[in-house]
Coordinates of C-alpha atoms and ligand atoms in Angstrom, one line a residue:
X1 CA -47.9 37.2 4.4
X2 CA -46.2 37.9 8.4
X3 CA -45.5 33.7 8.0
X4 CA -43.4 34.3 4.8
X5 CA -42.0 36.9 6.3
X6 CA -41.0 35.2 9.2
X7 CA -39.9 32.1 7.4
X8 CA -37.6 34.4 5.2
X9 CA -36.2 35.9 7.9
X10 CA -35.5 32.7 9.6
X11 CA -33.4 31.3 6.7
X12 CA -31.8 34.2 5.8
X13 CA -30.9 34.1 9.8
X14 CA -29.6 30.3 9.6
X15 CA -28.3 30.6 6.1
X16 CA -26.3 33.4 7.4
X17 CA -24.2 31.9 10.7
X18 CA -22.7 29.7 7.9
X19 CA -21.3 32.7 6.3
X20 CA -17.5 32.1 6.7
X21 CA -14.6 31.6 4.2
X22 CA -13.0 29.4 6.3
X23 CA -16.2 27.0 6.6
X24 CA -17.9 26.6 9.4
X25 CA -18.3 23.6 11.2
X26 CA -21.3 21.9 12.4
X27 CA -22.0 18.5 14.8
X28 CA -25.0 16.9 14.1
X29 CA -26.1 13.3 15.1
X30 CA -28.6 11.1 13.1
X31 CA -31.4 9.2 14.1
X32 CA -29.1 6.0 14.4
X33 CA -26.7 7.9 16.7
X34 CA -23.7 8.4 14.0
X35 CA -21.9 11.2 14.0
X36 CA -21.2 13.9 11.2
X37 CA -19.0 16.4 10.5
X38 CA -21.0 18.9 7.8
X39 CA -18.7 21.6 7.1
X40 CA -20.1 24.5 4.8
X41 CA -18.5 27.1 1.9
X42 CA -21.2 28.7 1.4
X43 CA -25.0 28.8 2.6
X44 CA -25.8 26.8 -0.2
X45 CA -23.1 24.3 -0.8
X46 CA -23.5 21.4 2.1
X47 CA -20.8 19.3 2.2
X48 CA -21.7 16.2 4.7
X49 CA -18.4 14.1 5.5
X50 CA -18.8 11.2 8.1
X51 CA -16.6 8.2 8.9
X52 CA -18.2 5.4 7.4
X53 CA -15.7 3.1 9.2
X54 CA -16.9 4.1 12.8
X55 CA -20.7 4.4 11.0
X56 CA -20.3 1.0 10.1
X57 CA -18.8 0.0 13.5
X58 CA -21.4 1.8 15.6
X59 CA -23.8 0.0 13.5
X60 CA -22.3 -3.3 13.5
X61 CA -21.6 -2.9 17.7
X62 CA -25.1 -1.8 18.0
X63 CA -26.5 -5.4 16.4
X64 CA -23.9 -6.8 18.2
X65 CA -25.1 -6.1 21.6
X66 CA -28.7 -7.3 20.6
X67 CA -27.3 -10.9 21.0
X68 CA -26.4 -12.6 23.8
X69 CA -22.5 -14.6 23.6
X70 CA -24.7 -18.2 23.8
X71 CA -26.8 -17.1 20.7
X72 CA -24.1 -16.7 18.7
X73 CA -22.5 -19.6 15.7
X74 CA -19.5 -20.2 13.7
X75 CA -20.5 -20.4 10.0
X76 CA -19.2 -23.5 8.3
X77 CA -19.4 -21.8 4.7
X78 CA -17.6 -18.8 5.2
X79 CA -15.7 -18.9 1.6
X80 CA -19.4 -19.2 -0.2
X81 CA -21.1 -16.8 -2.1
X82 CA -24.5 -17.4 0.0
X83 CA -22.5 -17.5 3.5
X84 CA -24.7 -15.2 5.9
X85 CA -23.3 -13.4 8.7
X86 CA -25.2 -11.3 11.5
X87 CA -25.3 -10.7 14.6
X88 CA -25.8 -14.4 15.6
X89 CA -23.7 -15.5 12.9
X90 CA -19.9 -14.7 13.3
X91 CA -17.0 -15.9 10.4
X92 CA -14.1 -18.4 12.0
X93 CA -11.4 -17.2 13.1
X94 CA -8.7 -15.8 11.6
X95 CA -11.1 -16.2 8.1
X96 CA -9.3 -14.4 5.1
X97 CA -11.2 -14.6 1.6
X98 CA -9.4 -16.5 -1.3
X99 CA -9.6 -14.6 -4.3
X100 CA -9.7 -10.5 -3.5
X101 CA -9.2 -8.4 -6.1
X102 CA -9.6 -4.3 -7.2
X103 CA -12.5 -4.0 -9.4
X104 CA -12.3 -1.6 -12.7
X105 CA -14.6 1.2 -11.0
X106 CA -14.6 4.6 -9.5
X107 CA -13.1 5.2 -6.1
X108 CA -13.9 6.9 -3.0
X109 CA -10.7 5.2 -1.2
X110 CA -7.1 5.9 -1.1
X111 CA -5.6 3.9 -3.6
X112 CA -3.7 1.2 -2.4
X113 CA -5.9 0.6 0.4
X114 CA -7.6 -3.2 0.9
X115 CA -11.3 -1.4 1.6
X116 CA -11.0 -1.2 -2.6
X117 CA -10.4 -4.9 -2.7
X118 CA -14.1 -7.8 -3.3
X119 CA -13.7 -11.3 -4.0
X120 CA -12.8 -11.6 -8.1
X121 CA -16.7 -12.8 -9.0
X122 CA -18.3 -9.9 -7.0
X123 CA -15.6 -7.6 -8.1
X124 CA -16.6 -8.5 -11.8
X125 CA -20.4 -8.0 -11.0
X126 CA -19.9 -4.6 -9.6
X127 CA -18.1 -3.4 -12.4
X128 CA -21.3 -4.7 -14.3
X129 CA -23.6 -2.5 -12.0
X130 CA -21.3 0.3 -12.4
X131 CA -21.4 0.0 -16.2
X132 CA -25.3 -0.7 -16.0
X133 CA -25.8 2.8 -14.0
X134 CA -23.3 4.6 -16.2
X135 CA -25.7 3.6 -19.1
X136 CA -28.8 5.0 -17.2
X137 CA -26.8 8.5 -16.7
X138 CA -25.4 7.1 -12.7
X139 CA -22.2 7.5 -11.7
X140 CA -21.5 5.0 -8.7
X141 CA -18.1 5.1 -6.8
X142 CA -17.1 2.5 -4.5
X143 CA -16.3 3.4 -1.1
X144 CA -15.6 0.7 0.9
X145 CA -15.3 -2.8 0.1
X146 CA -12.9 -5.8 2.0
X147 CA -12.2 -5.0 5.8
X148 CA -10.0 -8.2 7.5
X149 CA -10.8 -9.5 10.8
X150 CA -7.6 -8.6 11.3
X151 CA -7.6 -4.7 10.9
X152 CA -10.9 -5.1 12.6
X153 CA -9.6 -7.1 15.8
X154 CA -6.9 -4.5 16.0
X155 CA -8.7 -1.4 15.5
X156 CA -11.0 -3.2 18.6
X157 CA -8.0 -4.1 21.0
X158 CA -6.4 -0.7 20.2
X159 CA -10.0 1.0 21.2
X160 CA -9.8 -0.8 24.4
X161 CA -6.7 0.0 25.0
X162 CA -6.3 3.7 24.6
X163 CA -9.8 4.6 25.3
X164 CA -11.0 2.1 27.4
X165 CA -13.6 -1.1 27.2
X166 CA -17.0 1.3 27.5
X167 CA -15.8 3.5 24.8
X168 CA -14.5 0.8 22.2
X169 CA -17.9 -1.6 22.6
X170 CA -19.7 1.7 21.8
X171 CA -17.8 2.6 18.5
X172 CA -15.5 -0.5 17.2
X173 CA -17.1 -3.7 16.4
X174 CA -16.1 -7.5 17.2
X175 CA -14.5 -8.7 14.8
X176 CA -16.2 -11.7 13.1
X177 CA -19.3 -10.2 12.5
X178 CA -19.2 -8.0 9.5
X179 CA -19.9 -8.5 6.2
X180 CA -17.4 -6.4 4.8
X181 CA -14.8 -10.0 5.8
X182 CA -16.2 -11.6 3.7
X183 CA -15.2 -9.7 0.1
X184 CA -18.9 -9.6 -1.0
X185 CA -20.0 -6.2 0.3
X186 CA -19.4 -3.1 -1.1
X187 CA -20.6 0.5 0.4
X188 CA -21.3 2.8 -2.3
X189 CA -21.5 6.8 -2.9
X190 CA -21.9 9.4 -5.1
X191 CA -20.6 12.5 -6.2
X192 CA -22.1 15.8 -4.9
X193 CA -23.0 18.4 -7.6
X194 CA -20.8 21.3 -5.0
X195 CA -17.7 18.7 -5.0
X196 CA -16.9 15.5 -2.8
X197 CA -19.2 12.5 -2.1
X198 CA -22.6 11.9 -0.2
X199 CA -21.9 10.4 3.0
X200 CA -22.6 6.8 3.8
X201 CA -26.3 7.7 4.8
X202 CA -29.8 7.1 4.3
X203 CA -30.3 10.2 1.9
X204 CA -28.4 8.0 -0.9
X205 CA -32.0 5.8 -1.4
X206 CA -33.9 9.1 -2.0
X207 CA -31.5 10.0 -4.5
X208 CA -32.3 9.2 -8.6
X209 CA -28.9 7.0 -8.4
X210 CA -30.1 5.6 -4.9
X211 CA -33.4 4.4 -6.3
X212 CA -31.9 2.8 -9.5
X213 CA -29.3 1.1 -7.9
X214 CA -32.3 -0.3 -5.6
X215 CA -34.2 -1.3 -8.6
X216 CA -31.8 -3.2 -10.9
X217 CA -28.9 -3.7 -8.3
X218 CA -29.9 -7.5 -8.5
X219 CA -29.5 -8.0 -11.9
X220 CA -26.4 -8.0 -11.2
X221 CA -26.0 -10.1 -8.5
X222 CA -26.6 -7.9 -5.8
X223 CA -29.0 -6.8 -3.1
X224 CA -29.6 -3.9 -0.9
X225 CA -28.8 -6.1 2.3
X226 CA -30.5 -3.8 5.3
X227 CA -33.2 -2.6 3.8
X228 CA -35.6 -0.1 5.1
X229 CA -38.2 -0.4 8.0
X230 CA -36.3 -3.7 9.1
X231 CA -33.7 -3.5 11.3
X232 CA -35.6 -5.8 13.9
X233 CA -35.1 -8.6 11.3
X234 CA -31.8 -7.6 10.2
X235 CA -30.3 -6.1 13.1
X236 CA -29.1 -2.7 11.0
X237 CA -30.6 0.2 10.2
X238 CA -31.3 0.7 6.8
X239 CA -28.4 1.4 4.7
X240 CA -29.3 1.8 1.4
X241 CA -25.2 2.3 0.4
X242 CA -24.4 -1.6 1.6
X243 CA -24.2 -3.9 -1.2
X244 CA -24.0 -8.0 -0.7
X245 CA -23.2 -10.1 -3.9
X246 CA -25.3 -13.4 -3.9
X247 CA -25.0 -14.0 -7.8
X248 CA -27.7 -13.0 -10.2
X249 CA -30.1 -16.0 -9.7
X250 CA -29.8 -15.7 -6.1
X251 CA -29.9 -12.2 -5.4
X252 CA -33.2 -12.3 -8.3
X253 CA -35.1 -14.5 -6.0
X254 CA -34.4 -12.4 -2.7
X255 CA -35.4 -8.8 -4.8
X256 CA -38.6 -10.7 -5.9
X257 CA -39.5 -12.5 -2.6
X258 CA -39.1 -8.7 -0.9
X259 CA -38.0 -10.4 1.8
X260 CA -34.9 -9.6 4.0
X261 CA -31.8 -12.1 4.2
X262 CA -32.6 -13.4 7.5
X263 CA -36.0 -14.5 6.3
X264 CA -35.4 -15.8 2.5
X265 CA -33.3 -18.1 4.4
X266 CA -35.2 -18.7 7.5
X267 CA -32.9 -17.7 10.1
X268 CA -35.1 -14.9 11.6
Ligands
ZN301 ZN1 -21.3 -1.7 4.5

């Protein structure tokens, strides 16, 4: 009975100190080292904002810095639907994909912006998984899709310049490396019941949505590409919002094998 007590008293303590009209503001890091913003109404309303581009950044840096310059290669099939890129596996330069378009779907994006934008066969797919989860009682919104080498390399250079080298290879990654170039990857949300959209973290996969999109994501064409428990083979955490298009076949035989990219295709 004192332990309820306590316990009681403890949350109504912390649920409390985020009484404010004005929303209070909280810092938190997660295990991965990304930062957060969670801003609260209301004790119960937890709205958790984060910037998925420096997320994806920090994350992409972080695999970076796991290979050495000598490790890494040019990929010779960068406008293919099975290209893979990684940490030792870089796109040419100057690589632009052929045929980016806007899929039909739900946004979290500005309009306008190219992040909306996949390669026209992926772009159909996800409109397929979109429709597939709407069916199952999902709602999926894009988030972020085509990010150029070019935006990247300047975001980079402009790090370096205003913040200096230490501070930009800690949160801005080389360009080259992502997969985002390449118009088949696609981060995705969803809505939050108290407004706005789950950030781009691991709580999506524990999420009804997050697990079907896990289980029937490669039916149409796609697979969860850093999956859990794996980031030694991968080089990234697990991100269970990062979609890759490989086609249905392809992506079919990686879901079945339960094996990551790097090994389905013997490059780990
Ligand atoms: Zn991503």
């Amino acid at each position: 009975m004192k332990k309820i007590l306590i316990w009681t008293s403890l949350f109504i303590v912390l649920a409390g100190c985020t009484q404010d009209d004005q929303g209070a503001s909280l810092n938190a890091k997660s295990a991965d080292g990304v930062q957060f913003g969670i801003k609260t109404k209301s004790p119960l309303e937890l709205v958790v904002e984060s910037d998925d581009n420096e997320q994806e950044q920090e994350k992409e840096k972080e695999s970076e810095q796991n290979g050495s310059e000598a490790d890494v290669i040019t990929v010779d099939n960068p406008h293919e639907t099975d290209v893979i890129v990684n940490k030792q596996r870089r796109l040419p330069e100057g690589f632009e994909p052929k045929d980016l378009v806007e899929p039909n779907v739900s946004f979290n994006a500005p309009e306008g912006n190219p992040k909306r934008l996949m390669k026209k066969e992926a772009a159909q797919a996800l409109e397929d998984l979109f429709e597939g989860a709407k069916n199952a009682g999902f709602d999926l919104y894009a988030q972020s899709g085509y990010r150029s080498i070019e935006t990247q390399t300047w975001i980079y250079n402009n790090n370096v310049e205003t913040k200096g080298q230490e501070h930009a290879d800690k949160y801005s990654a080389v360009p080259g490396h992502s997969e985002h170039h390449t118009g088949l990857a696609m981060d995705i949300t969803i809505p939050l019941e108290t407004g706005g959209f789950l950030g781009l973290e691991e709580a999506l996969g524990e999420t009804d949505a997050g697990q079907w999109v896990a289980e029937h994501a490669h039916e149409y064409g796609f697979v969860i590409r850093y999956p859990e428990g794996k980031s030694h083979i991968t080089g990234y955490e697990y991100e269970p919002w990062h979609l890759r298009y490989f086609g249905i076949e392809l992506a079919t035989e990686i879901h079945e094998s339960r094996l990551t990219v790097e090994e389905f295709f013997d490059l780990y």
